[in-house]
Short mmCIF file of C-alpha atoms in Angstrom, two decimals:
data_model
loop_
_atom_site.label_atom_id
_atom_site.label_comp_id
_atom_site.label_asym_id
_atom_site.label_seq_id
_atom_site.Cartn_x
_atom_site.Cartn_y
_atom_site.Cartn_z
CA ASP A 1 0.53 9.35 -15.93
CA VAL A 2 -2.00 8.45 -13.31
CA LYS A 3 -2.41 11.08 -10.70
CA VAL A 4 -3.89 10.50 -7.27
CA THR A 5 -4.21 13.70 -5.31
CA GLN A 6 -4.95 14.03 -1.62
CA SER A 7 -6.35 17.32 -0.46
CA SER A 8 -3.86 18.01 2.33
CA ARG A 9 -0.28 17.04 3.04
CA TYR A 10 -0.45 17.88 6.75
CA LEU A 11 -3.44 18.35 9.05
CA VAL A 12 -3.74 19.13 12.75
CA LYS A 13 -7.14 18.61 14.32
CA ARG A 14 -8.56 18.62 17.81
CA THR A 15 -10.03 15.63 19.60
CA GLY A 16 -13.71 15.28 18.82
CA GLU A 17 -13.61 17.19 15.53
CA LYS A 18 -15.13 15.74 12.39
CA VAL A 19 -12.35 15.37 9.83
CA PHE A 20 -12.62 14.96 6.07
CA LEU A 21 -9.77 13.60 3.97
CA GLU A 22 -10.32 13.90 0.24
CA CYS A 23 -8.78 11.90 -2.58
CA VAL A 24 -9.18 12.43 -6.31
CA GLN A 25 -7.85 10.28 -9.16
CA ASP A 26 -7.82 11.34 -12.78
CA MET A 27 -7.64 8.04 -14.69
CA ASP A 28 -11.14 6.63 -14.42
CA HIS A 29 -10.03 3.89 -12.02
CA GLU A 30 -12.68 1.52 -10.70
CA ASN A 31 -11.22 0.86 -7.28
CA MET A 32 -10.15 3.28 -4.59
CA PHE A 33 -8.66 2.61 -1.18
CA TRP A 34 -7.85 4.30 2.11
CA TYR A 35 -4.92 2.98 4.15
CA ARG A 36 -3.25 4.22 7.27
CA GLN A 37 0.44 3.66 7.86
CA ASP A 38 2.02 3.46 11.29
CA PRO A 39 5.58 2.51 12.27
CA GLY A 40 5.90 -1.22 12.74
CA LEU A 41 2.36 -1.89 11.52
CA GLY A 42 2.74 -1.20 7.82
CA LEU A 43 -0.19 -0.22 5.63
CA ARG A 44 -3.55 -1.23 7.01
CA LEU A 45 -6.67 -1.06 4.91
CA ILE A 46 -9.47 1.07 6.35
CA TYR A 47 -12.06 1.00 3.55
CA PHE A 48 -12.17 0.44 -0.17
CA SER A 49 -14.64 1.09 -2.94
CA TYR A 50 -15.07 -0.81 -6.19
CA ASP A 51 -17.73 1.43 -7.70
CA VAL A 52 -19.60 4.66 -7.15
CA LYS A 53 -21.62 4.53 -3.93
CA MET A 54 -20.19 1.09 -3.13
CA LYS A 55 -17.89 0.51 -0.19
CA GLU A 56 -16.35 -2.37 1.68
CA LYS A 57 -14.81 -2.44 5.13
CA GLY A 58 -11.15 -3.15 5.34
CA ASP A 59 -9.26 -4.43 8.34
CA ILE A 60 -9.64 -1.41 10.63
CA PRO A 61 -12.87 0.46 9.78
CA GLU A 62 -13.82 1.41 13.34
CA GLY A 63 -14.07 5.15 13.83
CA TYR A 64 -14.06 5.85 10.08
CA SER A 65 -16.59 6.16 7.32
CA VAL A 66 -16.23 6.82 3.59
CA SER A 67 -18.11 8.37 0.73
CA ARG A 68 -17.85 7.85 -3.00
CA GLU A 69 -20.44 9.93 -4.80
CA LYS A 70 -18.39 10.30 -7.98
CA LYS A 71 -16.04 7.81 -9.57
CA GLU A 72 -12.97 10.02 -9.26
CA ARG A 73 -13.43 11.05 -5.63
CA PHE A 74 -13.18 8.98 -2.45
CA SER A 75 -13.51 10.67 0.92
CA LEU A 76 -12.48 9.37 4.32
CA ILE A 77 -14.37 10.73 7.30
CA LEU A 78 -13.32 10.61 10.91
CA GLU A 79 -16.62 11.14 12.71
CA SER A 80 -15.03 12.20 16.00
CA ALA A 81 -11.26 12.38 15.81
CA SER A 82 -9.26 10.75 18.57
CA THR A 83 -5.55 10.84 19.37
CA ASN A 84 -5.13 7.19 18.30
CA GLN A 85 -6.09 8.24 14.79
CA THR A 86 -2.90 10.26 14.49
CA SER A 87 -1.26 8.63 11.50
CA MET A 88 -0.21 8.86 7.87
CA TYR A 89 -3.21 8.31 5.62
CA LEU A 90 -2.67 7.06 2.08
CA CYS A 91 -5.22 6.94 -0.71
CA ALA A 92 -4.72 4.58 -3.65
CA SER A 93 -6.55 3.58 -6.80
CA THR A 94 -6.43 0.69 -9.28
CA LEU A 95 -7.89 0.44 -12.75
CA VAL A 96 -9.33 -2.99 -12.06
CA SER A 97 -8.89 -5.63 -9.38
CA GLY A 98 -5.37 -7.07 -9.45
CA ALA A 99 -3.85 -4.12 -11.27
CA GLU A 100 -1.13 -1.81 -10.04
CA ALA A 101 -2.10 0.49 -7.19
CA PHE A 102 -1.22 4.16 -7.54
CA PHE A 103 -0.86 6.13 -4.34
CA GLY A 104 -1.47 9.71 -3.40
CA GLN A 105 1.19 11.73 -1.62
CA GLY A 106 -0.25 10.96 1.80
CA THR A 107 -1.82 13.09 4.54
CA ARG A 108 -0.09 13.23 7.88
CA LEU A 109 -2.87 13.78 10.40
CA THR A 110 -2.16 14.79 13.96
CA VAL A 111 -5.02 14.78 16.46
CA VAL A 112 -4.31 16.79 19.59
CA GLN B 1 -0.89 -15.49 11.78
CA LYS B 2 -0.59 -12.34 9.74
CA GLU B 3 -1.89 -12.52 6.20
CA VAL B 4 1.34 -11.15 4.72
CA GLU B 5 4.60 -11.33 6.66
CA GLN B 6 7.95 -9.71 6.11
CA ASN B 7 11.06 -9.33 8.22
CA SER B 8 11.21 -5.68 9.25
CA GLY B 9 15.00 -5.49 8.96
CA PRO B 10 17.01 -3.43 8.53
CA LEU B 11 18.72 -5.56 5.93
CA SER B 12 22.17 -4.16 5.31
CA VAL B 13 24.08 -5.04 2.13
CA PRO B 14 27.22 -3.52 0.64
CA GLU B 15 27.06 -1.64 -2.63
CA GLY B 16 27.21 -4.01 -5.58
CA ALA B 17 25.91 -7.02 -3.66
CA ILE B 18 22.63 -8.87 -4.12
CA ALA B 19 19.84 -7.94 -1.74
CA SER B 20 17.27 -10.66 -1.07
CA LEU B 21 13.90 -9.68 0.38
CA ASN B 22 11.35 -12.27 1.40
CA CYS B 23 7.62 -12.37 2.01
CA THR B 24 5.26 -15.14 3.08
CA TYR B 25 1.48 -15.14 2.83
CA SER B 26 -1.23 -17.19 4.45
CA ASP B 27 -3.93 -17.38 1.77
CA ARG B 28 -3.04 -20.36 -0.42
CA GLY B 29 -5.40 -19.23 -3.16
CA SER B 30 -3.82 -15.80 -3.66
CA GLN B 31 -3.05 -15.06 -7.29
CA SER B 32 -1.50 -11.61 -7.54
CA PHE B 33 1.66 -10.42 -5.83
CA PHE B 34 3.34 -7.04 -5.85
CA TRP B 35 6.53 -5.42 -4.63
CA TYR B 36 6.45 -1.72 -3.78
CA ARG B 37 9.33 0.54 -2.82
CA GLN B 38 8.81 3.37 -0.37
CA TYR B 39 11.40 6.02 0.30
CA SER B 40 11.25 7.77 3.64
CA GLY B 41 8.49 10.38 3.64
CA LYS B 42 7.21 9.30 0.24
CA SER B 43 4.37 7.15 -1.06
CA PRO B 44 4.84 3.55 -2.20
CA GLU B 45 5.60 2.98 -5.86
CA LEU B 46 5.32 -0.29 -7.76
CA ILE B 47 8.53 -2.11 -8.66
CA MET B 48 7.22 -5.42 -9.92
CA PHE B 49 4.23 -7.69 -9.99
CA ILE B 50 4.13 -11.44 -10.48
CA TYR B 51 1.25 -13.82 -11.04
CA SER B 52 2.86 -17.13 -12.03
CA ASN B 53 5.23 -19.50 -10.28
CA GLY B 54 8.87 -18.95 -11.12
CA ASP B 55 11.02 -15.94 -11.76
CA LYS B 56 10.28 -12.63 -13.41
CA GLU B 57 13.12 -10.29 -14.25
CA ASP B 58 13.09 -6.56 -14.88
CA GLY B 59 16.50 -4.92 -15.08
CA ARG B 60 18.28 -5.38 -11.76
CA PHE B 61 15.13 -6.72 -10.10
CA THR B 62 13.90 -10.31 -10.04
CA ALA B 63 10.68 -11.41 -8.40
CA GLN B 64 10.34 -15.06 -7.45
CA LEU B 65 7.06 -16.78 -6.63
CA ASN B 66 6.56 -20.19 -5.07
CA LYS B 67 2.88 -20.81 -4.50
CA ALA B 68 3.38 -24.26 -3.01
CA SER B 69 5.51 -22.77 -0.24
CA GLN B 70 3.51 -19.55 -0.16
CA TYR B 71 6.40 -17.17 -0.48
CA VAL B 72 7.43 -14.43 -2.83
CA SER B 73 10.83 -12.82 -2.91
CA LEU B 74 12.55 -9.86 -4.51
CA LEU B 75 16.21 -9.93 -5.53
CA ILE B 76 18.05 -6.72 -6.26
CA ARG B 77 21.31 -7.23 -8.13
CA ASP B 78 24.19 -4.77 -8.05
CA SER B 79 22.59 -2.92 -5.14
CA GLN B 80 23.03 0.84 -5.15
CA PRO B 81 22.74 3.38 -2.30
CA SER B 82 19.67 4.71 -4.11
CA ASP B 83 18.00 1.34 -3.46
CA SER B 84 17.96 2.12 0.26
CA ALA B 85 14.25 2.21 1.09
CA THR B 86 11.48 0.14 2.62
CA TYR B 87 10.18 -2.64 0.39
CA LEU B 88 6.55 -3.62 0.78
CA CYS B 89 5.12 -6.93 -0.30
CA ALA B 90 1.43 -6.85 -1.27
CA VAL B 91 -0.94 -9.71 -1.97
CA LEU B 92 -4.39 -9.70 -3.53
CA LEU B 93 -6.29 -12.11 -1.33
CA THR B 94 -8.82 -14.56 -2.75
CA GLY B 95 -12.51 -14.09 -2.12
CA THR B 96 -12.08 -10.34 -2.08
CA ALA B 97 -12.47 -8.62 -5.39
CA SER B 98 -10.17 -5.76 -4.64
CA LYS B 99 -8.60 -6.09 -1.20
CA LEU B 100 -4.86 -5.56 -1.52
CA THR B 101 -3.08 -6.51 1.71
CA PHE B 102 0.41 -5.28 2.55
CA GLY B 103 3.15 -6.66 4.72
CA THR B 104 4.84 -4.36 7.22
CA GLY B 105 7.82 -3.88 4.91
CA THR B 106 11.55 -4.59 5.04
CA ARG B 107 13.96 -1.69 5.38
CA LEU B 108 16.97 -2.08 3.10
CA GLN B 109 20.21 -0.21 3.68
CA VAL B 110 22.87 -0.29 0.96
CA THR B 111 26.20 0.73 2.40
CA LEU B 112 29.14 2.26 0.55
#
């Protein structure tokens, strides 16, 4: 079975902190994604990556950056956390474009 | 216009009835369509995918795709209380190698 693992289930950070969310997949998938999920807004794509060191902006990239130095790991970085970044963050991966997306367990981030 | 639209619900159906979930999309060239189920507090998991016009059946689930009308639907036969969840429609948009876009989801409640 494909496993997508996010480093934390719950995080509480202070406004202005630099925050790192880590995601690791174990099935050699090409594509990796970061979404945030908010009530009434669904899943919104922040960034995705289709190869090592490659990244593409999603629909809401402002205030975020990403890093993919190894194929299995995709990191989401909040450069200076703000309260409006309080959300559920979901990492996903797909073997190839158009294939099934497998999700991590999610990280509920609270910025105070 | 949103790229992928769903009625947020809740859609309430009695146990044993057919639940019909609908999704419309704006990109006429989209080729890949997915239905995910998300239980409260959990990550989305794939139920079905469909690429061609028509119906695709898998057990109690049937996905229907009509590209001319730009809608995709999910039918759940013999609905069970365990089907109560949020159902997310996802579309792989054209011109973007990997960008999987989700609707906001429809909450389904199956009542006893």
